[in-house]
Short mmCIF file of C-alpha atoms in Angstrom, two decimals:
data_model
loop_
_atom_site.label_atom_id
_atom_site.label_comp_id
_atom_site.label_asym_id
_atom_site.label_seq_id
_atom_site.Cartn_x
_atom_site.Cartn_y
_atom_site.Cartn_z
CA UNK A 1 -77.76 -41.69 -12.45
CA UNK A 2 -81.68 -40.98 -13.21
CA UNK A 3 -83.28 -37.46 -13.39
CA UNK A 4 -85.95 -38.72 -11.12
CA UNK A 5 -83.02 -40.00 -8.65
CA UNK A 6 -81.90 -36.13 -8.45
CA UNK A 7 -85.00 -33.92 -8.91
CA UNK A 8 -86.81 -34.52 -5.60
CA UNK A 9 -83.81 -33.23 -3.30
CA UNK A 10 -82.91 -30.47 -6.23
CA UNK A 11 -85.72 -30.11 -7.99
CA UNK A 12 -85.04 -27.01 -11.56
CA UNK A 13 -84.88 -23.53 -10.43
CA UNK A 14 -85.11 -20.76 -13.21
CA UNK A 15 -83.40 -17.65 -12.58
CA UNK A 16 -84.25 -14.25 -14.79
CA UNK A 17 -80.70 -12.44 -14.28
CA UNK A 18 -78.88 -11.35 -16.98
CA UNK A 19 -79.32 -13.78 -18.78
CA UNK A 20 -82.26 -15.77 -17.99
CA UNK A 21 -80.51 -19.29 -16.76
CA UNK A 22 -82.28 -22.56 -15.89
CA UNK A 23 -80.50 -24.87 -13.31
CA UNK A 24 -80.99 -28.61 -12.00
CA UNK A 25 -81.39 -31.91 -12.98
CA UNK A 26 -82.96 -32.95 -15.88
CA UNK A 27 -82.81 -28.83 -17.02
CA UNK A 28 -81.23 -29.77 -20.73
CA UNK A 29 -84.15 -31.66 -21.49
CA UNK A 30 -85.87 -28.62 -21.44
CA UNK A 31 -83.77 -27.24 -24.33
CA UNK A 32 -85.66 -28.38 -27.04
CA UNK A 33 -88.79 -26.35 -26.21
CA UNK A 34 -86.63 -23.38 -25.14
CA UNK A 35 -85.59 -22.84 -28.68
CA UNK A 36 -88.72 -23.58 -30.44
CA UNK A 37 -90.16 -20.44 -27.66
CA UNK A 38 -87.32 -18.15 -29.58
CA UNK A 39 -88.01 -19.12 -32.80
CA UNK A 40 -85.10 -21.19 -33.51
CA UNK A 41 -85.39 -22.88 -36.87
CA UNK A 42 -81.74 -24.19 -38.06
CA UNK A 43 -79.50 -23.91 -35.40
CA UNK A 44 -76.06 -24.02 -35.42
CA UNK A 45 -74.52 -26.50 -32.22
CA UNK A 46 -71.57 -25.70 -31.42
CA UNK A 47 -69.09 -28.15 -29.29
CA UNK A 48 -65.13 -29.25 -29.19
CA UNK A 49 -67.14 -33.01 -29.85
CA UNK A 50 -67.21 -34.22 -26.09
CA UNK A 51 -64.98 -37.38 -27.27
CA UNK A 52 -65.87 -40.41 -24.93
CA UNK A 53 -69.68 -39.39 -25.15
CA UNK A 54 -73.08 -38.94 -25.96
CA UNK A 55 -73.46 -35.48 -25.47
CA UNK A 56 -73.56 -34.07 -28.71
CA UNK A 57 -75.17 -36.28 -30.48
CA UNK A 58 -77.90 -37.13 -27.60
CA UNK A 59 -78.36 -33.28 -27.70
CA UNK A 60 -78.52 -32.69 -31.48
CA UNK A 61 -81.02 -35.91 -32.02
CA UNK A 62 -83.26 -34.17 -28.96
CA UNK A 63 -83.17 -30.69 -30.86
CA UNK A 64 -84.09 -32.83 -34.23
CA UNK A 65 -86.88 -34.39 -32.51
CA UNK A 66 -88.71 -30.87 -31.43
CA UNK A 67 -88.65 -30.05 -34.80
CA UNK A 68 -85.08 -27.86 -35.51
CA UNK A 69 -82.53 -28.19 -37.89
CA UNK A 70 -79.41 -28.93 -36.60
CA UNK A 71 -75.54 -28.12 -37.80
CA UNK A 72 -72.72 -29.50 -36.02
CA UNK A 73 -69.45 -27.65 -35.32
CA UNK A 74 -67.33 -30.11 -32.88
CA UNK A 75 -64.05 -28.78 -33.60
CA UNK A 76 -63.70 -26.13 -30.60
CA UNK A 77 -60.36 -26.20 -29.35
CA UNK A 78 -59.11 -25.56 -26.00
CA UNK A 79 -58.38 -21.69 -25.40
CA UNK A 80 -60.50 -21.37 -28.90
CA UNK A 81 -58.63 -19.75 -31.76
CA UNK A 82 -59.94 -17.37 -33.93
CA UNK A 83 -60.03 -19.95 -36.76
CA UNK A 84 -62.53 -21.97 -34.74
CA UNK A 85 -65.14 -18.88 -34.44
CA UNK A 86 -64.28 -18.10 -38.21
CA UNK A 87 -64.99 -21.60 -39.52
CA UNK A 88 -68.14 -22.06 -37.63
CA UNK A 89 -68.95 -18.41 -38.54
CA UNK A 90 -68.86 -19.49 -42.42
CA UNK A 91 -70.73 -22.77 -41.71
CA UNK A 92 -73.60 -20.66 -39.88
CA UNK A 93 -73.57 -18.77 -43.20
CA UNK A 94 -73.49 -21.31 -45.35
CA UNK A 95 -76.05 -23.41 -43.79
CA UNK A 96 -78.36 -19.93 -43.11
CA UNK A 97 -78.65 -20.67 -39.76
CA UNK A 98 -80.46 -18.55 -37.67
CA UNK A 99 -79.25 -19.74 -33.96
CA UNK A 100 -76.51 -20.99 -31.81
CA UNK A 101 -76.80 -24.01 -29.36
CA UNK A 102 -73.59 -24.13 -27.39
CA UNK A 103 -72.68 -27.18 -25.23
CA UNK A 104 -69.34 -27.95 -23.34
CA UNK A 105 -66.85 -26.14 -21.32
CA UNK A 106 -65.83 -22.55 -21.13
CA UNK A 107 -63.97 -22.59 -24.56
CA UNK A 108 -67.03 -24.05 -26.39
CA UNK A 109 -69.20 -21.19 -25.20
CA UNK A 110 -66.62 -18.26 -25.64
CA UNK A 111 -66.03 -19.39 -29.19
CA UNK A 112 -70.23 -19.58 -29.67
CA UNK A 113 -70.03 -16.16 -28.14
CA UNK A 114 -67.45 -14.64 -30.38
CA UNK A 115 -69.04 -16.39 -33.64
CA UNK A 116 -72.26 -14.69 -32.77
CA UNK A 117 -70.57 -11.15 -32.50
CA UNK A 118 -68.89 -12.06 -35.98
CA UNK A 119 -72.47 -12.91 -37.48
CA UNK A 120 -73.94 -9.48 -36.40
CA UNK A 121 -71.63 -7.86 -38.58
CA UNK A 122 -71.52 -9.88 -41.70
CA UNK A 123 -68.66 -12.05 -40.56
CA UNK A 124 -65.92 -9.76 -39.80
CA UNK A 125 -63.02 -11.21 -38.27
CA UNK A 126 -63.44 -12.07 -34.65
CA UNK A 127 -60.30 -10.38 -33.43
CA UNK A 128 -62.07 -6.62 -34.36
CA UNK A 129 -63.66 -6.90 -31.49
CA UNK A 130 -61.01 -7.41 -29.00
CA UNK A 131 -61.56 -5.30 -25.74
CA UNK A 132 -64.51 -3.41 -24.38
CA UNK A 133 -68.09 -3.36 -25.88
CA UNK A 134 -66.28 -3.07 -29.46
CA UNK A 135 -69.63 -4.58 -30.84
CA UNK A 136 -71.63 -2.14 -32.63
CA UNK A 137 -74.96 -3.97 -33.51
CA UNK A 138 -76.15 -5.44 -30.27
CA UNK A 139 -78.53 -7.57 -31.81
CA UNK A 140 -76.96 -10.91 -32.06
CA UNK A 141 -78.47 -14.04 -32.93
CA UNK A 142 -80.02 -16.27 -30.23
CA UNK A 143 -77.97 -18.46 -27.91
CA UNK A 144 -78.58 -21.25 -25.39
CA UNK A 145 -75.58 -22.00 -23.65
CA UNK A 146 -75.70 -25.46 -21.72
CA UNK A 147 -72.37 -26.26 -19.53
CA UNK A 148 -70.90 -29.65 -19.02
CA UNK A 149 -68.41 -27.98 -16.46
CA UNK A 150 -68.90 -27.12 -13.20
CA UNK A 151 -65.64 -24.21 -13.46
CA UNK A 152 -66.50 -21.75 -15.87
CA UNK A 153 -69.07 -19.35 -15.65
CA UNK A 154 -68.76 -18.28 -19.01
CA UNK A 155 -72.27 -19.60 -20.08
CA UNK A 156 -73.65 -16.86 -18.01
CA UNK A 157 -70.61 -13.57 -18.26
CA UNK A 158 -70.32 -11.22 -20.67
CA UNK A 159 -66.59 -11.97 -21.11
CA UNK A 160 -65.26 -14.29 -23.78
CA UNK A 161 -61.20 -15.65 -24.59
CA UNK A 162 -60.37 -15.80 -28.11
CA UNK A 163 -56.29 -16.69 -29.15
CA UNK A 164 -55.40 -14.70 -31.79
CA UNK A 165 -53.50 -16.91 -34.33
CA UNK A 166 -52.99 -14.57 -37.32
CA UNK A 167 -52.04 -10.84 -36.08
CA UNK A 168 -48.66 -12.39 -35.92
CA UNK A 169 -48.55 -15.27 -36.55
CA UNK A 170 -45.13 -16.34 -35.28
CA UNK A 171 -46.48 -15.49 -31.07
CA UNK A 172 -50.20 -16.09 -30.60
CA UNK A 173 -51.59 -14.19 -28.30
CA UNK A 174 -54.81 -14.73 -26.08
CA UNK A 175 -57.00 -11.95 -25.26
CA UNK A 176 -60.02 -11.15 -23.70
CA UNK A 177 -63.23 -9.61 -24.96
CA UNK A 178 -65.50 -8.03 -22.68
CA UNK A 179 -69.18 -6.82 -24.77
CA UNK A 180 -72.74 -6.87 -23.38
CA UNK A 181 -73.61 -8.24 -26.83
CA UNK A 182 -72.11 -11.49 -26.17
CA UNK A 183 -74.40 -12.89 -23.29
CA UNK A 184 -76.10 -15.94 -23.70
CA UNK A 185 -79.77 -15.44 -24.33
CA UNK A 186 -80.37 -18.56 -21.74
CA UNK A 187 -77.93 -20.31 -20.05
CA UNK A 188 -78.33 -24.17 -18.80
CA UNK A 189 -76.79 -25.88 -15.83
CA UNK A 190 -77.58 -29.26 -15.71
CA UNK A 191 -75.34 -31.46 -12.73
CA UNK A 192 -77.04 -34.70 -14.45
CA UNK A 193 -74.40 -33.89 -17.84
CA UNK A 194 -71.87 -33.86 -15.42
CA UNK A 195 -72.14 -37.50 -14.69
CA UNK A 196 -72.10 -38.56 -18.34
CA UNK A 197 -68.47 -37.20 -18.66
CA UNK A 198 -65.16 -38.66 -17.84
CA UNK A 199 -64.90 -39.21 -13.83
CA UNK A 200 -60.81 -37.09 -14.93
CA UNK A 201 -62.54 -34.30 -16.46
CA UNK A 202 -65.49 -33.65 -13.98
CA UNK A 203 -62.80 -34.05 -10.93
CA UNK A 204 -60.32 -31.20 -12.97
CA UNK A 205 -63.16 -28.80 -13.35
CA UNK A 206 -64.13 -29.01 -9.77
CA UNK A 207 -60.62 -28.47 -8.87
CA UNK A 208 -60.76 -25.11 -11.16
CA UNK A 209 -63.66 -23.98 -9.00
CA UNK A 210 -61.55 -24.16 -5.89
CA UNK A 211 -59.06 -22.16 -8.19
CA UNK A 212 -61.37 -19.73 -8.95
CA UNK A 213 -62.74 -19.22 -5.43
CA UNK A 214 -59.29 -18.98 -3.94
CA UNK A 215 -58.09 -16.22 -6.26
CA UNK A 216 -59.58 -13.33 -4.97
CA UNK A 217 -59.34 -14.03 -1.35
CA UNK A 218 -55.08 -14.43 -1.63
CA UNK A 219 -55.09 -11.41 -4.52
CA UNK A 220 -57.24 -9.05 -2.45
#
């Protein structure tokens, strides 16, 4: 399906909540000049790979093209584990990257958000900051979050999942974080990504936003 096809009936809409989020078709080609408005330099994209297609790469090559410098993490895991946000925490370092580009599902964006948390205080283990607002630097590094998903949200909450694989590691444990610090700096909804991923996948992820709309009204 074309941008053009989508943008008369729904043409972009930018919202300034908390955080600022841009939404409609055609809204993650507007990505590239995003970052270079925050100052993004070498930024550090962060994604479980998309396998199947051209997301990452199609993203990376766009970033490239405006002028950034772009790392690659791909290997987000489902329900991320704090080795994923520690090994793209040392790759940020080691690259001296200066930005995060997230792009995916709800696990590629609460590991992004975790890692940055991590990188505002020198790269101390993710798990530190396990419950409420543990952060103490609130100045994290900048963060475009852009969603493939239609079912999570999390590219736009202040609440992140982390499993925590080395407190014991015979029973890992999920948990969730909840700190202000962690909020995208712009988050990106784009229903023209949708189409580029597996007809399975899309059709699961609606059915998780039936999930999530039913919950509250048979738990109030």
């Amino acid at each position: 399906m074309k941008v053009e096809d989508l943008l008369k009936p729904f043409p972009i809409k930018e919202f300034h909540p908390f955080p600022r989020a841009m939404m409609g078709p055609g809204a993650h080609e507007m990505v590239g000049p995003e970052a270079l408005k925050m100052g993004f330099k070498r930024t550090l994209l962060m994604s479980s790979g998309l396998r199947g297609t051209d997301i990452v790469h199609n993203m990376a090559e766009s970033l490239k093209w405006h002028g950034l410098e772009v790392v690659v993490y791909d290997q987000v895991e489902s329900n991320p584990k704090d080795y994923n946000v520690m090994d793209s925490v040392k790759l940020y370092q080691e690259n001296e990257c200066d930005s995060f580009v997230s792009i995916g599902g709800g696990s590629t964006h609460d590991a992004c958000k975790g890692a940055r948390i991590s990188i505002a205080h020198d790269g101390r283990n993710v798990n530190d900051f396990e419950g409420f607002n543990k952060s103490e630097n609130p100045k994290n590094p900048p963060h475009i979050a852009i969603s493939t998903t239609a079912g999570t949200g999390s590219e736009t909450s202040w609440a992140y999942v982390i499993t925590d694989t080395t407190t014991d590691p015979d029973n890992p444990h999920k948990y969730v974080a909840f700190d202000d610090a962690s909020v995208a700096t712009l988050a990106v909804d784009d229903p023209v990504l949708y189409f580029e991923c597996p007809v399975d996948y899309t059709a699961q992820c609606g059915f998780d936003v039936l999930a999530h709309a039913s919950e509250p009204y048979v738990s109030r």
